């Protein structure tokens, strides 16, 4: 799926037949199996993301493929292995591709294909924001908004596996009870709407759950300010997204009297910073694959779409309140 200019995805993305390039000595020929449509993919096509691929570009930053053939200098991969992108910008919305070996990470092929296809962005983000900012112990709690997003669902499950409680904030919607039920089934301890954040009933939650030391923000605007109220003194808020497209507003009193810390996180930057530290990457991937094998981490709610129906998938991925991730089957 190729785009030659930036703009609205359904208008600029086209399905085109291209020649598969010749296999170089250090290259890997990959048959793509499945690739999701993430918000960052949409922003890249629109031209609003901080990382843009040179045009013409193939869409998609995430997905899983099977190795068909390798160049004679390739040592770490062999035909039949499953691979995911090592970095953003690979262009995964295609049936086949030839990539340099260092642009791919091997993943076990005994995990479900949808888990592998959605592994490199959201679960990795969830893993890092839980691990890198506060040293959380079993019994501690985390509060997060956009709790039904891909990252949100992964945070709930990774936290649950580590004995950490989650307070999950979602927008009010027509089918709210269904969403609450789904998040509770994943292991959420509490699910509240943004409106509830400023109601006195929040005190009931803190009778059974300690105030969070970590807040995860993917929305911005009012949602963030309300969430910040419930953070422990000296707690940390990590912003990894801005779905409301509004700035993060912080009362001065939160800084002065409660000494809260505000940080940002971008998975793409983490990967750049750790490009020479393959051990950290391997440890993270290994931990996530173990959780998947034990049934403690599942793929987000997905809708599988054949490649030729890509326009409908792009449009569906941009609708509000759609709690299902569109996955292109390649």
Short mmCIF file of C-alpha atoms in Angstrom, two decimals, residues 143-156 167-171 173 179 183 192 194 216-220 223 227 240-241 243:
data_model
loop_
_atom_site.label_atom_id
_atom_site.label_comp_id
_atom_site.label_asym_id
_atom_site.label_seq_id
_atom_site.Cartn_x
_atom_site.Cartn_y
_atom_site.Cartn_z
CA UNK A 143 -3.71 5.34 36.67
CA UNK A 144 -4.05 5.68 32.89
CA UNK A 145 -6.35 7.36 30.38
CA UNK A 146 -7.28 5.92 26.94
CA UNK A 147 -7.32 2.61 28.82
CA UNK A 148 -9.02 0.84 25.90
CA UNK A 149 -6.24 1.78 23.44
CA UNK A 150 -3.67 -0.82 22.35
CA UNK A 151 -1.15 0.45 24.92
CA UNK A 152 -3.87 0.71 27.57
CA UNK A 153 -4.92 -2.91 27.13
CA UNK A 154 -1.26 -4.03 27.32
CA UNK A 155 -0.65 -1.91 30.46
CA UNK A 156 -3.61 -3.60 32.21
CA UNK A 167 -7.21 2.53 37.57
CA UNK A 168 -8.39 2.87 34.00
CA UNK A 169 -9.99 6.00 32.57
CA UNK A 170 -12.15 5.83 29.42
CA UNK A 171 -14.45 8.27 27.65
CA UNK A 173 -19.89 6.13 25.35
CA UNK A 179 -16.24 -1.89 27.46
CA UNK A 183 -11.31 -4.30 30.44
CA UNK A 192 -13.91 4.99 35.47
CA UNK A 194 -13.35 10.98 32.62
CA UNK A 216 0.12 7.31 32.00
CA UNK A 217 -1.25 9.95 29.67
CA UNK A 218 -2.11 9.43 26.04
CA UNK A 219 -4.83 12.09 25.73
CA UNK A 220 -3.81 15.56 26.98
CA UNK A 223 -8.33 14.45 31.03
CA UNK A 227 -5.93 12.43 36.36
CA UNK A 240 3.20 9.06 25.38
CA UNK A 241 0.36 10.38 23.19
CA UNK A 243 -5.19 12.07 21.24
#
